[in-house]
Amino acid sequence: MQEQITVITGTVGWDAHVIGTKILSRTLRDAGFKTVELGIKTPPGDFIKAAQETNADVIMISSLYGMAEFDLKGFKEKCIESGIGDTLLYIGGMLAVGKHDFKEVERKFKELGFDRVYPQETDLSEVIQHLKEDLQRKGKRISR
Amino acid sequence: MMNIQLLVDLGSTFTKVVAIDLDAVEIISRTQAPSTVDVDVTIGLREALNKISDAVDMGSLQVKDSLACTSAAGGLRVVSIGLVPELSCEAATRTALGAGAKVIGHYSYELTREEVFEIRELSPDLILLAGGTNGGDKRVITHNAKMLADCRSLESCIVVAGNKAARDDLGEIFKNANQTVRFTQNIMPDIGILNTDPCHKVIRELFLDTIVKAKGIANAKTILGGVLIPTPVAVLTAARLLAAGIEGDGLGELIVIDAGGATTDVHSIAEGSPAEGVVTLGMLPEPYVKRTVEGDLGVRHNMDTLLRLAKERGIPINNNFHEGIEAFSSISALPQNETELNLDMILASVAVEVATERHAGKIEVFYSPAGKILVQHGKDLGNVKCVIGTGGPIVFSAEPGRVLRKALYSAEKPDILKPKHSKLYVDKEYILYAAGLLAQVDPGRALTLMRKYLKEC
């Protein structure tokens, strides 16, 4: 049976950069995903609550103000305790200040428990492709 | 005819009784006798009670109306189990400590067979089983419940305080289990919320009804009447009352440090909220009443550790100390000469310093585009107004003030949020536990008693 895939989007912490998360949400919706938009300045705990409530498959966090690492300390652990440890975690944007080596940033966020980490300028079709692959690996199929 | 109240502490080494004149609110006599838990707890208890009735005109006083606490037979030994180490597992550990427990082990994620075997060997009085926020993860707590229930030779009491959505499944699992099982509210109903009171109540009841029996101290109840609480609960009760007062006339936020032979315990009754411009990132909120127990900082059991820490901190260690160390090999030994007094002072000072450093919050600095961000982990005790010391090594010290000053903020370690401007008090008459017991029936007099006998130093 095919199921509709649910994605939670938003910017985390005090970040108010709305464009990225808007474009991302629009793209996801166009690609057939049920998208729950939490918008800007979302506390980390609200992503978890929304994911619990909607039984979401993915949380996609945008962050442009360089503080995401700080905002998301312990995020994966909180997801596990809240029973959403299996939910995919994606993050993209300007994730660190003054650090130009994206590999280093990516390593850091993978350590924090994120499945996919993207730099500021990312082709969203690539993200959608990754998402389909990751969902498939989890045995989930996408309905349109 | 005097109006007397007897307060009893059934310790692991001594059974102590103190008689309070309730009209004058003062200590009229105190006695002690060696505890006899291994044989029959009532022998030592009767001896201590006989001594006090020799010293005090008991009149129509009924021993049955005594109030008692106990730390005999190892105290309340608890294993805490949760899901994520920093979340429900830590919540379980903190809850147990707040219930006066000695946490002898903690486990997270799915229990393995080996771990269950280990727990059975530890043979705790009680297992606190948590895991999952309400509506959160059910899988792990269900797995862990099965593992515990399947271990027929495990006889500990189990308190289940996890995800309420798993309650019915867990009820089924434990239906035919060998253990005494009690269910209570989730100690971590949501991320960022700690809910300890209902769980504390259940632990208290189990302690009184079941655990003291298993420990062989239930007979004491036949002499003393009903209630028996863990000694740390009495100390916490006293500390809480002293801070709050009866009608806001308490001392305000405070810390009680109990330096003992086996552990050094720190209790803070304080909000510990961050100062302006500082943020917290904590996974778990800090309890207003917080107790930590340092099992490696006992001033008799851990002399090697304490002397090593003293050396690291540049405290000069006298070569004659090895004699003192031998003299202190018995946990109840008191210092007999100047060298021993000096040694005891160093041991106590280091224990107090390190135990408060671990208890207090810490500041971590992050750098952002907007400048420095100060993040606080744990409680900020900077504004705590009183530090109270109890326990032999502090009480019998020639200079308790010098020992207790080690609990205060140090400019050398500005990141550790210890009290900045505190008054120091010493529990010269060992009145704290007794006041905590009395507070259960008469908080007013308990407060007066503490006010009278805690001495500023």
PDB file of C-alpha atoms in Angstrom, chain B residues 156-426:
ATOM      1  CA  SER B 156      13.753  -6.036  43.748  1.00  0.00           C
ATOM      2  CA  CYS B 157      10.683  -3.812  43.910  1.00  0.00           C
ATOM      3  CA  ILE B 158      10.022  -2.089  40.604  1.00  0.00           C
ATOM      4  CA  VAL B 159       8.510   1.363  40.181  1.00  0.00           C
ATOM      5  CA  VAL B 160       7.360   2.053  36.626  1.00  0.00           C
ATOM      6  CA  ALA B 161       7.381   5.771  35.787  1.00  0.00           C
ATOM      7  CA  GLY B 162       7.665   6.028  32.009  1.00  0.00           C
ATOM      8  CA  ASN B 163       5.528   6.662  28.922  1.00  0.00           C
ATOM      9  CA  LYS B 164       1.896   6.438  30.012  1.00  0.00           C
ATOM     10  CA  ALA B 165       0.932   5.088  26.593  1.00  0.00           C
ATOM     11  CA  ALA B 166       2.828   1.899  27.463  1.00  0.00           C
ATOM     12  CA  ARG B 167       1.026   1.475  30.803  1.00  0.00           C
ATOM     13  CA  ASP B 168      -1.443  -1.241  29.742  1.00  0.00           C
ATOM     14  CA  ASP B 169       1.147  -3.318  27.904  1.00  0.00           C
ATOM     15  CA  LEU B 170       3.463  -3.093  30.889  1.00  0.00           C
ATOM     16  CA  GLY B 171       0.636  -4.090  33.211  1.00  0.00           C
ATOM     17  CA  GLU B 172       0.256  -7.308  31.207  1.00  0.00           C
ATOM     18  CA  ILE B 173       3.983  -7.969  31.243  1.00  0.00           C
ATOM     19  CA  PHE B 174       4.273  -7.594  35.008  1.00  0.00           C
ATOM     20  CA  LYS B 175       0.998  -9.386  35.777  1.00  0.00           C
ATOM     21  CA  ASN B 176       2.659 -12.633  36.766  1.00  0.00           C
ATOM     22  CA  ALA B 177       6.058 -11.253  37.644  1.00  0.00           C
ATOM     23  CA  ASN B 178       7.925 -12.181  40.771  1.00  0.00           C
ATOM     24  CA  GLN B 179       8.647  -8.630  41.732  1.00  0.00           C
ATOM     25  CA  THR B 180       6.515  -6.143  43.633  1.00  0.00           C
ATOM     26  CA  VAL B 181       5.558  -3.647  40.926  1.00  0.00           C
ATOM     27  CA  ARG B 182       4.004  -0.191  41.302  1.00  0.00           C
ATOM     28  CA  PHE B 183       2.944   2.154  38.518  1.00  0.00           C
ATOM     29  CA  THR B 184       3.100   5.905  38.799  1.00  0.00           C
ATOM     30  CA  GLN B 185       3.082   9.015  36.599  1.00  0.00           C
ATOM     31  CA  ASN B 186       5.828   9.534  34.053  1.00  0.00           C
ATOM     32  CA  ILE B 187       8.810  11.308  35.641  1.00  0.00           C
ATOM     33  CA  MET B 188       9.503  12.939  32.251  1.00  0.00           C
ATOM     34  CA  PRO B 189       6.063  13.457  30.679  1.00  0.00           C
ATOM     35  CA  ASP B 190       7.516  15.740  28.024  1.00  0.00           C
ATOM     36  CA  ILE B 191      10.933  16.991  26.940  1.00  0.00           C
ATOM     37  CA  GLY B 192      11.944  19.680  29.405  1.00  0.00           C
ATOM     38  CA  ILE B 193       9.589  18.597  32.206  1.00  0.00           C
ATOM     39  CA  LEU B 194      10.548  16.682  35.319  1.00  0.00           C
ATOM     40  CA  ASN B 195       7.647  15.358  37.412  1.00  0.00           C
ATOM     41  CA  THR B 196       9.052  13.747  40.541  1.00  0.00           C
ATOM     42  CA  ASP B 197       6.436  14.157  43.291  1.00  0.00           C
ATOM     43  CA  PRO B 198       4.067  11.269  42.419  1.00  0.00           C
ATOM     44  CA  CYS B 199       7.032   8.937  42.014  1.00  0.00           C
ATOM     45  CA  HIS B 200       8.532  10.048  45.345  1.00  0.00           C
ATOM     46  CA  LYS B 201       5.268   9.253  47.062  1.00  0.00           C
ATOM     47  CA  VAL B 202       5.206   5.724  45.647  1.00  0.00           C
ATOM     48  CA  ILE B 203       8.849   5.108  46.602  1.00  0.00           C
ATOM     49  CA  ARG B 204       8.147   6.302  50.135  1.00  0.00           C
ATOM     50  CA  GLU B 205       5.214   3.907  50.496  1.00  0.00           C
ATOM     51  CA  LEU B 206       7.187   0.987  49.092  1.00  0.00           C
ATOM     52  CA  PHE B 207      10.078   1.772  51.393  1.00  0.00           C
ATOM     53  CA  LEU B 208       7.840   1.717  54.427  1.00  0.00           C
ATOM     54  CA  ASP B 209       5.696  -1.287  53.466  1.00  0.00           C
ATOM     55  CA  THR B 210       8.068  -3.583  51.632  1.00  0.00           C
ATOM     56  CA  ILE B 211      11.698  -2.544  51.549  1.00  0.00           C
ATOM     57  CA  VAL B 212      12.320  -2.192  55.282  1.00  0.00           C
ATOM     58  CA  LYS B 213      10.950  -5.712  55.634  1.00  0.00           C
ATOM     59  CA  ALA B 214      13.372  -7.082  53.064  1.00  0.00           C
ATOM     60  CA  LYS B 215      16.187  -5.279  54.828  1.00  0.00           C
ATOM     61  CA  GLY B 216      15.336  -6.825  58.195  1.00  0.00           C
ATOM     62  CA  ILE B 217      14.567  -3.518  59.837  1.00  0.00           C
ATOM     63  CA  ALA B 218      10.792  -3.794  59.835  1.00  0.00           C
ATOM     64  CA  ASN B 219      10.904  -5.027  63.440  1.00  0.00           C
ATOM     65  CA  ALA B 220      11.880  -1.520  64.442  1.00  0.00           C
ATOM     66  CA  LYS B 221       8.359  -0.486  63.472  1.00  0.00           C
ATOM     67  CA  THR B 222       6.928  -2.689  66.231  1.00  0.00           C
ATOM     68  CA  ILE B 223       8.773  -0.541  68.764  1.00  0.00           C
ATOM     69  CA  LEU B 224       8.647   2.821  67.101  1.00  0.00           C
ATOM     70  CA  GLY B 225       5.147   2.808  65.735  1.00  0.00           C
ATOM     71  CA  GLY B 226       4.431   3.518  62.125  1.00  0.00           C
ATOM     72  CA  VAL B 227       6.600   5.644  59.986  1.00  0.00           C
ATOM     73  CA  LEU B 228      10.171   5.072  58.930  1.00  0.00           C
ATOM     74  CA  ILE B 229      11.709   7.220  56.206  1.00  0.00           C
ATOM     75  CA  PRO B 230      15.148   7.135  54.571  1.00  0.00           C
ATOM     76  CA  THR B 231      17.541   9.430  56.464  1.00  0.00           C
ATOM     77  CA  PRO B 232      18.342  11.566  53.385  1.00  0.00           C
ATOM     78  CA  VAL B 233      14.636  12.367  53.079  1.00  0.00           C
ATOM     79  CA  ALA B 234      14.709  13.723  56.639  1.00  0.00           C
ATOM     80  CA  VAL B 235      17.692  15.928  55.774  1.00  0.00           C
ATOM     81  CA  LEU B 236      16.010  17.143  52.570  1.00  0.00           C
ATOM     82  CA  THR B 237      12.809  17.906  54.477  1.00  0.00           C
ATOM     83  CA  ALA B 238      14.778  19.942  57.012  1.00  0.00           C
ATOM     84  CA  ALA B 239      16.647  21.829  54.294  1.00  0.00           C
ATOM     85  CA  ARG B 240      13.446  22.627  52.421  1.00  0.00           C
ATOM     86  CA  LEU B 241      11.728  23.869  55.590  1.00  0.00           C
ATOM     87  CA  LEU B 242      14.725  25.959  56.591  1.00  0.00           C
ATOM     88  CA  ALA B 243      14.745  27.643  53.183  1.00  0.00           C
ATOM     89  CA  ALA B 244      10.992  28.294  52.993  1.00  0.00           C
ATOM     90  CA  GLY B 245      10.183  28.925  56.647  1.00  0.00           C
ATOM     91  CA  ILE B 246       6.571  28.752  57.766  1.00  0.00           C
ATOM     92  CA  GLU B 247       5.213  32.008  56.429  1.00  0.00           C
ATOM     93  CA  GLY B 248       8.043  33.142  54.232  1.00  0.00           C
ATOM     94  CA  ASP B 249      10.337  33.562  57.239  1.00  0.00           C
ATOM     95  CA  GLY B 250      12.925  31.065  56.035  1.00  0.00           C
ATOM     96  CA  LEU B 251      16.582  31.620  55.296  1.00  0.00           C
ATOM     97  CA  GLY B 252      15.953  31.655  51.547  1.00  0.00           C
ATOM     98  CA  GLU B 253      17.895  29.653  49.027  1.00  0.00           C
ATOM     99  CA  LEU B 254      20.502  27.460  50.650  1.00  0.00           C
ATOM    100  CA  ILE B 255      22.881  24.535  50.331  1.00  0.00           C
ATOM    101  CA  VAL B 256      23.382  21.715  52.819  1.00  0.00           C
ATOM    102  CA  ILE B 257      26.609  19.748  52.589  1.00  0.00           C
ATOM    103  CA  ASP B 258      26.822  16.457  54.429  1.00  0.00           C
ATOM    104  CA  ALA B 259      30.377  15.147  54.511  1.00  0.00           C
ATOM    105  CA  GLY B 260      30.230  11.544  55.605  1.00  0.00           C
ATOM    106  CA  GLY B 261      32.520   8.574  55.864  1.00  0.00           C
ATOM    107  CA  ALA B 262      31.172   6.810  52.786  1.00  0.00           C
ATOM    108  CA  THR B 263      29.824   9.671  50.627  1.00  0.00           C
ATOM    109  CA  THR B 264      29.649  13.442  50.499  1.00  0.00           C
ATOM    110  CA  ASP B 265      26.139  14.659  49.729  1.00  0.00           C
ATOM    111  CA  VAL B 266      25.151  18.102  48.518  1.00  0.00           C
ATOM    112  CA  HIS B 267      21.587  19.415  48.658  1.00  0.00           C
ATOM    113  CA  SER B 268      20.609  22.691  47.049  1.00  0.00           C
ATOM    114  CA  ILE B 269      17.267  24.326  47.650  1.00  0.00           C
ATOM    115  CA  ALA B 270      17.445  26.944  44.931  1.00  0.00           C
ATOM    116  CA  GLU B 271      15.986  27.895  41.564  1.00  0.00           C
ATOM    117  CA  GLY B 272      19.434  28.204  40.036  1.00  0.00           C
ATOM    118  CA  SER B 273      18.080  30.139  37.047  1.00  0.00           C
ATOM    119  CA  PRO B 274      20.600  31.761  34.736  1.00  0.00           C
ATOM    120  CA  ALA B 275      21.690  35.343  35.314  1.00  0.00           C
ATOM    121  CA  GLU B 276      20.721  38.009  32.786  1.00  0.00           C
ATOM    122  CA  GLY B 277      22.377  37.447  29.443  1.00  0.00           C
ATOM    123  CA  VAL B 278      23.015  33.773  30.103  1.00  0.00           C
ATOM    124  CA  VAL B 279      20.975  31.026  28.452  1.00  0.00           C
ATOM    125  CA  THR B 280      20.394  27.382  29.293  1.00  0.00           C
ATOM    126  CA  LEU B 281      20.414  24.540  26.828  1.00  0.00           C
ATOM    127  CA  GLY B 282      19.746  21.847  29.345  1.00  0.00           C
ATOM    128  CA  MET B 283      18.202  18.605  28.216  1.00  0.00           C
ATOM    129  CA  LEU B 284      16.439  18.290  31.572  1.00  0.00           C
ATOM    130  CA  PRO B 285      15.253  21.100  33.842  1.00  0.00           C
ATOM    131  CA  GLU B 286      17.021  21.379  37.178  1.00  0.00           C
ATOM    132  CA  PRO B 287      14.936  20.446  40.229  1.00  0.00           C
ATOM    133  CA  TYR B 288      14.418  23.192  42.840  1.00  0.00           C
ATOM    134  CA  VAL B 289      15.356  20.637  45.481  1.00  0.00           C
ATOM    135  CA  LYS B 290      18.411  18.867  44.157  1.00  0.00           C
ATOM    136  CA  ARG B 291      20.509  16.233  45.861  1.00  0.00           C
ATOM    137  CA  THR B 292      23.756  14.798  44.574  1.00  0.00           C
ATOM    138  CA  VAL B 293      25.718  11.995  46.197  1.00  0.00           C
ATOM    139  CA  GLU B 294      29.443  11.638  45.589  1.00  0.00           C
ATOM    140  CA  GLY B 295      30.334   8.024  46.234  1.00  0.00           C
ATOM    141  CA  ASP B 296      34.034   8.617  45.581  1.00  0.00           C
ATOM    142  CA  LEU B 297      34.358  11.455  48.095  1.00  0.00           C
ATOM    143  CA  GLY B 298      33.711   9.699  51.410  1.00  0.00           C
ATOM    144  CA  VAL B 299      36.131  11.107  53.972  1.00  0.00           C
ATOM    145  CA  ARG B 300      36.856   7.629  55.343  1.00  0.00           C
ATOM    146  CA  HIS B 301      36.237   5.264  52.430  1.00  0.00           C
ATOM    147  CA  ASN B 302      38.001   7.391  49.804  1.00  0.00           C
ATOM    148  CA  MET B 303      40.998   8.882  51.578  1.00  0.00           C
ATOM    149  CA  ASP B 304      43.327   7.963  48.688  1.00  0.00           C
ATOM    150  CA  THR B 305      41.154   9.766  46.153  1.00  0.00           C
ATOM    151  CA  LEU B 306      40.797  12.812  48.388  1.00  0.00           C
ATOM    152  CA  LEU B 307      44.540  13.066  49.071  1.00  0.00           C
ATOM    153  CA  ARG B 308      45.275  12.723  45.350  1.00  0.00           C
ATOM    154  CA  LEU B 309      42.786  15.514  44.618  1.00  0.00           C
ATOM    155  CA  ALA B 310      44.366  17.600  47.399  1.00  0.00           C
ATOM    156  CA  LYS B 311      47.812  17.199  45.834  1.00  0.00           C
ATOM    157  CA  GLU B 312      46.454  18.141  42.408  1.00  0.00           C
ATOM    158  CA  ARG B 313      45.051  21.287  43.973  1.00  0.00           C
ATOM    159  CA  GLY B 314      48.385  22.188  45.509  1.00  0.00           C
ATOM    160  CA  ILE B 315      47.444  21.531  49.135  1.00  0.00           C
ATOM    161  CA  PRO B 316      50.579  20.515  51.073  1.00  0.00           C
ATOM    162  CA  ILE B 317      50.362  16.938  52.335  1.00  0.00           C
ATOM    163  CA  ASN B 318      52.221  16.149  55.552  1.00  0.00           C
ATOM    164  CA  ASN B 319      54.279  12.945  55.556  1.00  0.00           C
ATOM    165  CA  ASN B 320      52.974  11.928  58.975  1.00  0.00           C
ATOM    166  CA  PHE B 321      49.533  11.502  57.503  1.00  0.00           C
ATOM    167  CA  HIS B 322      49.909   7.775  56.864  1.00  0.00           C
ATOM    168  CA  GLU B 323      49.466   7.156  60.618  1.00  0.00           C
ATOM    169  CA  GLY B 324      46.314   9.205  60.543  1.00  0.00           C
ATOM    170  CA  ILE B 325      45.107   7.281  57.526  1.00  0.00           C
ATOM    171  CA  GLU B 326      45.527   4.047  59.429  1.00  0.00           C
ATOM    172  CA  ALA B 327      43.716   5.471  62.424  1.00  0.00           C
ATOM    173  CA  PHE B 328      40.844   6.466  60.134  1.00  0.00           C
ATOM    174  CA  SER B 329      40.472   3.002  58.611  1.00  0.00           C
ATOM    175  CA  SER B 330      37.419   2.521  60.806  1.00  0.00           C
ATOM    176  CA  ILE B 331      34.557   4.560  59.448  1.00  0.00           C
ATOM    177  CA  SER B 332      33.509   5.871  62.859  1.00  0.00           C
ATOM    178  CA  ALA B 333      37.035   6.879  63.963  1.00  0.00           C
ATOM    179  CA  LEU B 334      37.375  10.438  65.241  1.00  0.00           C
ATOM    180  CA  PRO B 335      40.623  12.419  65.084  1.00  0.00           C
ATOM    181  CA  GLN B 336      42.689  12.040  68.292  1.00  0.00           C
ATOM    182  CA  ASN B 337      45.652  14.405  67.871  1.00  0.00           C
ATOM    183  CA  GLU B 338      46.700  17.448  65.925  1.00  0.00           C
ATOM    184  CA  THR B 339      48.040  15.522  62.917  1.00  0.00           C
ATOM    185  CA  GLU B 340      44.802  13.607  62.643  1.00  0.00           C
ATOM    186  CA  LEU B 341      42.751  16.774  63.052  1.00  0.00           C
ATOM    187  CA  ASN B 342      44.785  18.369  60.316  1.00  0.00           C
ATOM    188  CA  LEU B 343      44.352  15.372  58.041  1.00  0.00           C
ATOM    189  CA  ASP B 344      40.632  15.305  58.685  1.00  0.00           C
ATOM    190  CA  MET B 345      40.425  18.991  57.840  1.00  0.00           C
ATOM    191  CA  ILE B 346      42.152  18.436  54.492  1.00  0.00           C
ATOM    192  CA  LEU B 347      39.974  15.444  53.664  1.00  0.00           C
ATOM    193  CA  ALA B 348      36.806  17.344  54.525  1.00  0.00           C
ATOM    194  CA  SER B 349      37.896  20.500  52.675  1.00  0.00           C
ATOM    195  CA  VAL B 350      38.638  18.638  49.462  1.00  0.00           C
ATOM    196  CA  ALA B 351      35.414  16.621  49.728  1.00  0.00           C
ATOM    197  CA  VAL B 352      33.383  19.821  50.209  1.00  0.00           C
ATOM    198  CA  GLU B 353      35.169  21.651  47.407  1.00  0.00           C
ATOM    199  CA  VAL B 354      34.882  18.912  44.794  1.00  0.00           C
ATOM    200  CA  ALA B 355      31.347  17.842  45.754  1.00  0.00           C
ATOM    201  CA  THR B 356      30.044  21.421  45.407  1.00  0.00           C
ATOM    202  CA  GLU B 357      31.939  21.897  42.144  1.00  0.00           C
ATOM    203  CA  ARG B 358      30.140  18.865  40.759  1.00  0.00           C
ATOM    204  CA  HIS B 359      26.778  19.942  42.148  1.00  0.00           C
ATOM    205  CA  ALA B 360      26.951  23.541  40.919  1.00  0.00           C
ATOM    206  CA  GLY B 361      26.254  24.631  37.361  1.00  0.00           C
ATOM    207  CA  LYS B 362      28.930  25.557  34.863  1.00  0.00           C
ATOM    208  CA  ILE B 363      29.244  28.234  32.198  1.00  0.00           C
ATOM    209  CA  GLU B 364      30.311  27.361  28.681  1.00  0.00           C
ATOM    210  CA  VAL B 365      31.186  30.040  26.136  1.00  0.00           C
ATOM    211  CA  PHE B 366      30.068  29.891  22.492  1.00  0.00           C
ATOM    212  CA  TYR B 367      31.033  32.354  19.793  1.00  0.00           C
ATOM    213  CA  SER B 368      28.460  33.622  17.330  1.00  0.00           C
ATOM    214  CA  PRO B 369      28.196  36.397  14.759  1.00  0.00           C
ATOM    215  CA  ALA B 370      26.512  38.452  17.480  1.00  0.00           C
ATOM    216  CA  GLY B 371      29.369  37.914  19.936  1.00  0.00           C
ATOM    217  CA  LYS B 372      29.873  35.665  22.934  1.00  0.00           C
ATOM    218  CA  ILE B 373      27.011  33.480  24.091  1.00  0.00           C
ATOM    219  CA  LEU B 374      27.152  32.228  27.664  1.00  0.00           C
ATOM    220  CA  VAL B 375      25.457  28.900  28.140  1.00  0.00           C
ATOM    221  CA  GLN B 376      24.698  27.546  31.588  1.00  0.00           C
ATOM    222  CA  HIS B 377      24.647  23.836  32.369  1.00  0.00           C
ATOM    223  CA  GLY B 378      23.139  23.002  35.769  1.00  0.00           C
ATOM    224  CA  LYS B 379      22.115  25.377  38.543  1.00  0.00           C
ATOM    225  CA  ASP B 380      23.539  28.843  39.130  1.00  0.00           C
ATOM    226  CA  LEU B 381      24.102  28.890  42.902  1.00  0.00           C
ATOM    227  CA  GLY B 382      25.743  32.321  42.849  1.00  0.00           C
ATOM    228  CA  ASN B 383      22.942  33.969  44.825  1.00  0.00           C
ATOM    229  CA  VAL B 384      22.531  31.280  47.461  1.00  0.00           C
ATOM    230  CA  LYS B 385      22.618  33.016  50.828  1.00  0.00           C
ATOM    231  CA  CYS B 386      23.435  30.172  53.237  1.00  0.00           C
ATOM    232  CA  VAL B 387      25.713  27.169  53.212  1.00  0.00           C
ATOM    233  CA  ILE B 388      25.139  24.671  55.999  1.00  0.00           C
ATOM    234  CA  GLY B 389      27.608  21.959  56.880  1.00  0.00           C
ATOM    235  CA  THR B 390      26.800  18.728  58.649  1.00  0.00           C
ATOM    236  CA  GLY B 391      28.498  15.351  59.063  1.00  0.00           C
ATOM    237  CA  GLY B 392      31.324  14.501  61.476  1.00  0.00           C
ATOM    238  CA  PRO B 393      34.299  15.794  59.481  1.00  0.00           C
ATOM    239  CA  ILE B 394      32.723  19.246  59.248  1.00  0.00           C
ATOM    240  CA  VAL B 395      31.001  19.318  62.631  1.00  0.00           C
ATOM    241  CA  PHE B 396      34.049  18.155  64.614  1.00  0.00           C
ATOM    242  CA  SER B 397      36.514  20.216  62.637  1.00  0.00           C
ATOM    243  CA  ALA B 398      38.433  22.803  64.653  1.00  0.00           C
ATOM    244  CA  GLU B 399      37.548  25.346  61.977  1.00  0.00           C
ATOM    245  CA  PRO B 400      34.321  24.364  60.246  1.00  0.00           C
ATOM    246  CA  GLY B 401      34.222  27.791  58.589  1.00  0.00           C
ATOM    247  CA  ARG B 402      37.481  27.075  56.814  1.00  0.00           C
ATOM    248  CA  VAL B 403      36.134  23.782  55.496  1.00  0.00           C
ATOM    249  CA  LEU B 404      32.822  25.293  54.399  1.00  0.00           C
ATOM    250  CA  ARG B 405      34.433  28.225  52.624  1.00  0.00           C
ATOM    251  CA  LYS B 406      35.539  25.651  50.053  1.00  0.00           C
ATOM    252  CA  ALA B 407      31.913  25.521  48.948  1.00  0.00           C
ATOM    253  CA  LEU B 408      32.075  29.156  47.837  1.00  0.00           C
ATOM    254  CA  TYR B 409      32.864  30.710  44.477  1.00  0.00           C
ATOM    255  CA  SER B 410      36.506  30.824  43.525  1.00  0.00           C
ATOM    256  CA  ALA B 411      37.955  33.428  41.158  1.00  0.00           C
ATOM    257  CA  GLU B 412      40.319  30.732  39.921  1.00  0.00           C
ATOM    258  CA  LYS B 413      37.370  28.812  38.541  1.00  0.00           C
ATOM    259  CA  PRO B 414      34.985  31.513  37.368  1.00  0.00           C
ATOM    260  CA  ASP B 415      33.048  29.087  35.176  1.00  0.00           C
ATOM    261  CA  ILE B 416      31.741  27.182  38.218  1.00  0.00           C
ATOM    262  CA  LEU B 417      28.608  28.785  39.627  1.00  0.00           C
ATOM    263  CA  LYS B 418      29.128  28.367  43.367  1.00  0.00           C
ATOM    264  CA  PRO B 419      27.676  30.769  45.963  1.00  0.00           C
ATOM    265  CA  LYS B 420      29.299  34.188  45.981  1.00  0.00           C
ATOM    266  CA  HIS B 421      28.224  35.804  49.237  1.00  0.00           C
ATOM    267  CA  SER B 422      26.940  33.170  51.610  1.00  0.00           C
ATOM    268  CA  LYS B 423      26.736  32.951  55.328  1.00  0.00           C
ATOM    269  CA  LEU B 424      28.191  29.702  56.651  1.00  0.00           C
ATOM    270  CA  TYR B 425      26.486  27.606  59.318  1.00  0.00           C
ATOM    271  CA  VAL B 426      27.506  24.411  61.041  1.00  0.00           C
TER     272      VAL B 426
END
